[in-house]
mmCIF file of C-alpha atoms in Angstrom:
data_model
loop_
_atom_site.group_PDB
_atom_site.id
_atom_site.type_symbol
_atom_site.label_atom_id
_atom_site.label_comp_id
_atom_site.label_asym_id
_atom_site.label_seq_id
_atom_site.Cartn_x
_atom_site.Cartn_y
_atom_site.Cartn_z
ATOM 1 C CA MET X 1221 -0.603 -60.414 61.832
ATOM 2 C CA THR X 1222 2.240 -58.113 60.827
ATOM 3 C CA ASP X 1223 1.238 -54.794 59.289
ATOM 4 C CA THR X 1224 2.839 -54.822 55.850
ATOM 5 C CA ALA X 1225 3.990 -51.200 55.861
ATOM 6 C CA THR X 1226 5.538 -51.616 59.315
ATOM 7 C CA ALA X 1227 7.423 -54.696 58.148
ATOM 8 C CA TRP X 1228 8.928 -52.952 55.124
ATOM 9 C CA ASN X 1229 9.674 -49.799 57.075
ATOM 10 C CA THR X 1230 11.693 -51.968 59.447
ATOM 11 C CA TYR X 1231 13.396 -53.761 56.576
ATOM 12 C CA SER X 1232 14.318 -50.425 55.008
ATOM 13 C CA SER X 1233 16.205 -49.312 58.102
ATOM 14 C CA GLN X 1234 18.441 -52.380 57.849
ATOM 15 C CA ARG X 1235 19.406 -51.962 54.210
ATOM 16 C CA PRO X 1236 22.518 -50.036 53.131
ATOM 17 C CA GLU X 1237 22.091 -47.065 50.845
ATOM 18 C CA ARG X 1238 22.854 -47.531 47.176
ATOM 19 C CA ARG X 1239 26.397 -46.448 46.315
ATOM 20 C CA PRO X 1240 26.934 -43.083 44.570
ATOM 21 C CA VAL X 1241 28.191 -44.902 41.459
ATOM 22 C CA ASN X 1242 28.605 -48.510 40.364
ATOM 23 C CA ALA X 1243 31.799 -50.228 39.255
ATOM 24 C CA ALA X 1244 31.494 -48.618 35.822
ATOM 25 C CA GLY X 1245 31.196 -45.161 37.358
ATOM 26 C CA GLU X 1246 27.522 -44.826 36.422
ATOM 27 C CA ALA X 1247 25.205 -42.829 38.688
ATOM 28 C CA THR X 1248 22.198 -45.029 37.887
ATOM 29 C CA TRP X 1249 22.153 -48.750 37.114
ATOM 30 C CA PHE X 1250 19.840 -51.774 37.373
ATOM 31 C CA ASN X 1251 20.236 -54.642 39.857
ATOM 32 C CA TRP X 1252 18.259 -57.863 39.374
ATOM 33 C CA THR X 1253 20.324 -59.810 41.918
ATOM 34 C CA GLN X 1254 21.418 -59.504 45.547
ATOM 35 C CA TYR X 1255 25.035 -59.070 44.484
ATOM 36 C CA THR X 1256 26.891 -55.878 43.584
ATOM 37 C CA ASP X 1257 27.416 -55.238 39.850
ATOM 38 C CA HIS X 1258 26.162 -58.693 38.896
ATOM 39 C CA GLY X 1259 23.496 -59.949 36.542
ATOM 40 C CA PRO X 1260 21.628 -58.741 33.447
ATOM 41 C CA ASP X 1261 20.412 -55.224 32.727
ATOM 42 C CA THR X 1262 17.170 -53.694 31.443
ATOM 43 C CA ASP X 1263 17.355 -55.702 28.201
ATOM 44 C CA LEU X 1264 15.152 -58.264 29.973
ATOM 45 C CA LEU X 1265 12.284 -55.754 29.744
ATOM 46 C CA ASP X 1266 12.488 -55.296 25.938
ATOM 47 C CA LEU X 1267 11.823 -51.550 26.137
ATOM 48 C CA GLY X 1268 11.615 -48.844 23.508
ATOM 49 C CA PRO X 1269 12.012 -45.070 23.853
ATOM 50 C CA GLY X 1270 9.294 -43.507 25.969
ATOM 51 C CA ASP X 1271 7.755 -46.809 27.119
ATOM 52 C CA ARG X 1272 5.826 -46.864 30.385
ATOM 53 C CA VAL X 1273 7.329 -49.181 33.002
ATOM 54 C CA LEU X 1274 6.055 -50.195 36.445
ATOM 55 C CA ASP X 1275 8.274 -51.197 39.393
ATOM 56 C CA LEU X 1276 6.240 -53.180 41.941
ATOM 57 C CA GLY X 1277 7.901 -52.780 45.324
ATOM 58 C CA CYS X 1278 10.324 -50.097 44.196
ATOM 59 C CA GLY X 1279 11.919 -49.668 47.633
ATOM 60 C CA LYS X 1280 14.391 -46.790 47.640
ATOM 61 C CA GLY X 1281 13.898 -46.228 43.946
ATOM 62 C CA GLY X 1282 17.270 -46.923 42.360
ATOM 63 C CA ASN X 1283 16.047 -49.278 39.644
ATOM 64 C CA ALA X 1284 13.087 -47.094 38.704
ATOM 65 C CA ALA X 1285 15.371 -44.047 38.557
ATOM 66 C CA HIS X 1286 17.647 -45.888 36.140
ATOM 67 C CA ILE X 1287 14.687 -46.759 33.891
ATOM 68 C CA ALA X 1288 13.656 -43.101 33.872
ATOM 69 C CA ALA X 1289 17.240 -41.997 33.154
ATOM 70 C CA GLN X 1290 17.166 -44.204 30.046
ATOM 71 C CA GLY X 1291 14.266 -42.181 28.665
ATOM 72 C CA MET X 1292 11.302 -44.258 29.781
ATOM 73 C CA ALA X 1293 8.340 -43.208 31.934
ATOM 74 C CA ALA X 1294 8.895 -45.114 35.182
ATOM 75 C CA VAL X 1295 6.333 -45.551 37.948
ATOM 76 C CA GLY X 1296 7.571 -46.926 41.271
ATOM 77 C CA VAL X 1297 5.001 -48.261 43.737
ATOM 78 C CA ASP X 1298 5.732 -49.214 47.328
ATOM 79 C CA ILE X 1299 3.687 -49.534 50.513
ATOM 80 C CA SER X 1300 6.450 -48.304 52.836
ATOM 81 C CA PRO X 1301 6.558 -44.550 53.500
ATOM 82 C CA VAL X 1302 10.113 -44.899 54.823
ATOM 83 C CA GLN X 1303 11.277 -46.506 51.594
ATOM 84 C CA LEU X 1304 9.515 -43.908 49.472
ATOM 85 C CA ARG X 1305 10.863 -41.020 51.527
ATOM 86 C CA ALA X 1306 14.386 -42.255 50.784
ATOM 87 C CA ALA X 1307 13.484 -42.633 47.114
ATOM 88 C CA GLU X 1308 12.109 -39.089 46.946
ATOM 89 C CA GLU X 1309 15.164 -37.638 48.666
ATOM 90 C CA ARG X 1310 17.610 -39.217 46.238
ATOM 91 C CA TRP X 1311 15.676 -39.553 42.988
ATOM 92 C CA GLY X 1312 12.660 -37.242 43.306
ATOM 93 C CA ASP X 1313 13.966 -34.759 40.704
ATOM 94 C CA THR X 1314 14.582 -37.421 38.055
ATOM 95 C CA PRO X 1315 12.636 -36.562 34.868
ATOM 96 C CA GLY X 1316 10.176 -39.281 33.912
ATOM 97 C CA LEU X 1317 10.013 -40.840 37.396
ATOM 98 C CA GLN X 1318 6.781 -41.037 39.400
ATOM 99 C CA LEU X 1319 6.670 -42.543 42.899
ATOM 100 C CA ARG X 1320 3.420 -43.734 44.466
ATOM 101 C CA ARG X 1321 2.624 -45.067 47.923
ATOM 102 C CA ALA X 1322 0.038 -47.801 47.478
ATOM 103 C CA ASP X 1323 -0.748 -51.443 47.953
ATOM 104 C CA ALA X 1324 0.490 -53.016 44.733
ATOM 105 C CA VAL X 1325 -2.624 -55.002 43.842
ATOM 106 C CA ALA X 1326 -4.882 -52.047 44.652
ATOM 107 C CA TYR X 1327 -2.761 -49.871 42.376
ATOM 108 C CA LEU X 1328 -2.921 -52.423 39.565
ATOM 109 C CA ARG X 1329 -6.689 -52.628 39.879
ATOM 110 C CA GLU X 1330 -7.072 -48.854 39.521
ATOM 111 C CA GLY X 1331 -6.721 -49.324 35.777
ATOM 112 C CA GLY X 1332 -5.371 -46.702 33.438
ATOM 113 C CA GLU X 1333 -2.868 -46.524 30.614
ATOM 114 C CA PRO X 1334 -1.161 -49.891 30.081
ATOM 115 C CA PHE X 1335 2.507 -50.564 30.723
ATOM 116 C CA ALA X 1336 5.068 -51.927 28.285
ATOM 117 C CA ALA X 1337 6.728 -53.784 31.154
ATOM 118 C CA VAL X 1338 6.176 -54.565 34.812
ATOM 119 C CA TYR X 1339 9.016 -55.786 36.994
ATOM 120 C CA SER X 1340 9.668 -56.813 40.586
ATOM 121 C CA VAL X 1341 13.133 -57.210 42.099
ATOM 122 C CA TYR X 1342 12.888 -59.177 45.337
ATOM 123 C CA GLY X 1343 9.572 -57.383 45.590
ATOM 124 C CA VAL X 1344 5.826 -57.695 45.217
ATOM 125 C CA VAL X 1345 5.727 -60.808 43.031
ATOM 126 C CA TRP X 1346 7.698 -62.669 45.687
ATOM 127 C CA PHE X 1347 5.675 -61.342 48.621
ATOM 128 C CA SER X 1348 2.110 -61.617 47.330
ATOM 129 C CA ASP X 1349 -0.251 -64.393 46.341
ATOM 130 C CA PRO X 1350 0.401 -65.164 42.654
ATOM 131 C CA SER X 1351 -3.218 -66.193 42.131
ATOM 132 C CA VAL X 1352 -4.119 -62.569 42.841
ATOM 133 C CA THR X 1353 -1.065 -60.673 41.615
ATOM 134 C CA LEU X 1354 -0.376 -62.372 38.280
ATOM 135 C CA PRO X 1355 -3.851 -61.693 36.801
ATOM 136 C CA ALA X 1356 -3.769 -58.106 38.075
ATOM 137 C CA ILE X 1357 -0.386 -57.503 36.408
ATOM 138 C CA ARG X 1358 -1.512 -59.039 33.135
ATOM 139 C CA GLU X 1359 -4.494 -56.695 33.030
ATOM 140 C CA ARG X 1360 -2.159 -53.681 33.175
ATOM 141 C CA LEU X 1361 0.307 -54.911 30.547
ATOM 142 C CA ARG X 1362 -0.169 -54.007 26.910
ATOM 143 C CA PRO X 1363 -0.486 -56.995 24.530
ATOM 144 C CA GLY X 1364 2.942 -58.579 24.298
ATOM 145 C CA GLY X 1365 4.197 -56.562 27.262
ATOM 146 C CA VAL X 1366 6.831 -58.074 29.556
ATOM 147 C CA LEU X 1367 6.614 -59.192 33.172
ATOM 148 C CA ALA X 1368 10.022 -59.866 34.717
ATOM 149 C CA PHE X 1369 10.895 -60.570 38.314
ATOM 150 C CA SER X 1370 13.716 -61.853 40.465
ATOM 151 C CA GLN X 1371 13.927 -63.402 43.914
ATOM 152 C CA ARG X 1372 15.879 -65.873 45.995
ATOM 153 C CA PRO X 1373 15.536 -69.451 44.715
ATOM 154 C CA ALA X 1374 13.255 -71.748 46.681
ATOM 155 C CA VAL X 1375 14.717 -74.051 49.304
ATOM 156 C CA GLU X 1376 14.302 -77.625 48.083
ATOM 157 C CA GLY X 1377 10.988 -79.026 49.294
ATOM 158 C CA CYS X 1378 9.678 -75.655 50.572
ATOM 159 C CA TYR X 1379 7.223 -74.460 47.942
ATOM 160 C CA GLY X 1380 4.176 -72.219 47.944
ATOM 161 C CA CYS X 1381 3.447 -69.798 50.766
ATOM 162 C CA GLN X 1382 6.343 -69.511 53.223
ATOM 163 C CA ALA X 1383 7.250 -67.233 56.151
ATOM 164 C CA SER X 1384 9.966 -64.561 55.948
ATOM 165 C CA TYR X 1385 11.303 -63.058 59.156
ATOM 166 C CA ILE X 1386 12.441 -59.457 59.483
ATOM 167 C CA PRO X 1387 14.538 -58.970 62.634
ATOM 168 C CA ARG X 1388 13.844 -56.112 65.029
ATOM 169 C CA GLY X 1389 15.653 -54.862 68.103
ATOM 170 C CA GLU X 1390 17.215 -57.029 70.783
ATOM 171 C CA GLY X 1391 14.550 -58.799 72.839
ATOM 172 C CA GLU X 1392 11.830 -58.279 70.212
ATOM 173 C CA ASP X 1393 10.230 -60.991 68.133
ATOM 174 C CA PRO X 1394 10.872 -60.649 64.398
ATOM 175 C CA LEU X 1395 8.200 -59.368 62.072
ATOM 176 C CA VAL X 1396 6.703 -61.987 59.774
ATOM 177 C CA VAL X 1397 5.660 -61.523 56.149
ATOM 178 C CA LYS X 1398 4.489 -64.114 53.640
ATOM 179 C CA ARG X 1399 6.386 -64.993 50.481
ATOM 180 C CA TRP X 1400 5.719 -67.436 47.627
ATOM 181 C CA ASP X 1401 8.520 -69.790 46.572
ATOM 182 C CA TYR X 1402 8.577 -72.123 43.573
ATOM 183 C CA GLU X 1403 11.160 -73.841 41.455
ATOM 184 C CA PRO X 1404 11.599 -72.415 37.927
ATOM 185 C CA GLU X 1405 9.245 -75.043 36.522
ATOM 186 C CA GLY X 1406 6.636 -74.090 39.115
ATOM 187 C CA TRP X 1407 6.720 -70.432 38.106
ATOM 188 C CA GLU X 1408 6.540 -71.369 34.444
ATOM 189 C CA ARG X 1409 3.439 -73.458 35.100
ATOM 190 C CA LEU X 1410 1.745 -70.743 37.166
ATOM 191 C CA LEU X 1411 2.372 -68.038 34.599
ATOM 192 C CA LYS X 1412 1.037 -70.155 31.747
ATOM 193 C CA GLU X 1413 -2.049 -70.985 33.808
ATOM 194 C CA HIS X 1414 -2.694 -67.246 34.092
ATOM 195 C CA GLY X 1415 -2.414 -66.635 30.353
ATOM 196 C CA TYR X 1416 1.212 -65.567 30.000
ATOM 197 C CA THR X 1417 3.284 -66.727 27.038
ATOM 198 C CA ASP X 1418 6.980 -67.032 26.167
ATOM 199 C CA VAL X 1419 7.695 -67.900 29.805
ATOM 200 C CA ARG X 1420 11.311 -68.411 30.855
ATOM 201 C CA ALA X 1421 12.572 -69.096 34.370
ATOM 202 C CA SER X 1422 16.078 -69.992 35.487
ATOM 203 C CA VAL X 1423 18.542 -69.520 38.323
ATOM 204 C CA LEU X 1424 21.519 -67.256 37.696
ATOM 205 C CA ASP X 1425 24.551 -68.492 39.611
ATOM 206 C CA ALA X 1426 26.134 -66.291 42.246
ATOM 207 C CA PRO X 1427 29.351 -64.515 41.205
ATOM 208 C CA PRO X 1428 32.682 -66.035 42.292
ATOM 209 C CA GLY X 1429 33.181 -65.860 46.040
ATOM 210 C CA ARG X 1430 32.058 -67.462 49.269
ATOM 211 C CA ARG X 1431 28.345 -66.855 48.778
ATOM 212 C CA LYS X 1432 26.717 -69.549 46.673
ATOM 213 C CA VAL X 1433 22.990 -68.694 46.528
ATOM 214 C CA GLY X 1434 21.989 -67.624 43.039
ATOM 215 C CA THR X 1435 19.048 -65.535 41.838
ATOM 216 C CA LEU X 1436 15.839 -66.829 40.283
ATOM 217 C CA ILE X 1437 14.940 -64.673 37.268
ATOM 218 C CA VAL X 1438 11.622 -65.058 35.448
ATOM 219 C CA GLN X 1439 10.347 -63.465 32.223
ATOM 220 C CA ALA X 1440 6.971 -63.751 30.501
ATOM 221 C CA ARG X 1441 4.744 -61.881 28.057
ATOM 222 C CA ALA X 1442 1.108 -60.887 28.347
#
C-alpha cells in the first residue's frame, strides 16, 4: 500500500508554484477550483474578524496564508513534509498562520479550541473515508460552524471509494491513493447522516475554454 506522505511528496514535486500575484495584483488569494482566478472566495466560510480556521490538506499553504492575511487565525495541516517545507519558505512569516505536519484525522482527534470553519480544497475530505472524517470535523467545529470543501466531480457511475494515480518517473508504476467520489446529492445525504445542517452541494462550471470539467463545491454547518 502506498505510504500517504510519500504519495503527496511526489504529487508536490509535479505541481507548479503559486504565482507571485493573481490577476487582480493581489499577493494572497483563495482558490476553490482547479482553474486560475476562477470561483468563489472566502465568503463561503462565513468568517468574522479573528475567527479560527482549519485547512485540512493545506499543501503549499497559499489558501491558509490568505485566510491569515484577512485577519483570521489560520491553521494548515498536511502530512507531506515537502509540501509544508514549501509553505514555510513562502508563508512562514505570515502573522496568524500556523502550519502543522500531521495526519488530518489524528489532528482533529487531539481536541482543543473549536474552529469557526474547516475547509478542504482538493484535499483531505476528498482523500479520506467520510465515515471517519466527517464526524471528526464536526467535533472540532463550534456550533453553527462551517465545513466547506471542493473536489473534482464524480465520474458518472463511479461512486464511493475510488483509486487515484500519482505518476512517478519513467518505468515506475504510479503511486495509488484512495479518494471518495459522490454526486452532489450523495454528499448532501452523507453530511446530513452525520449531523450537519444547511447542506448545499453543487458543481461550478469550468470557465470558458477547452477544459470542461467543473468543480464540486460543498457547504454545511455543524
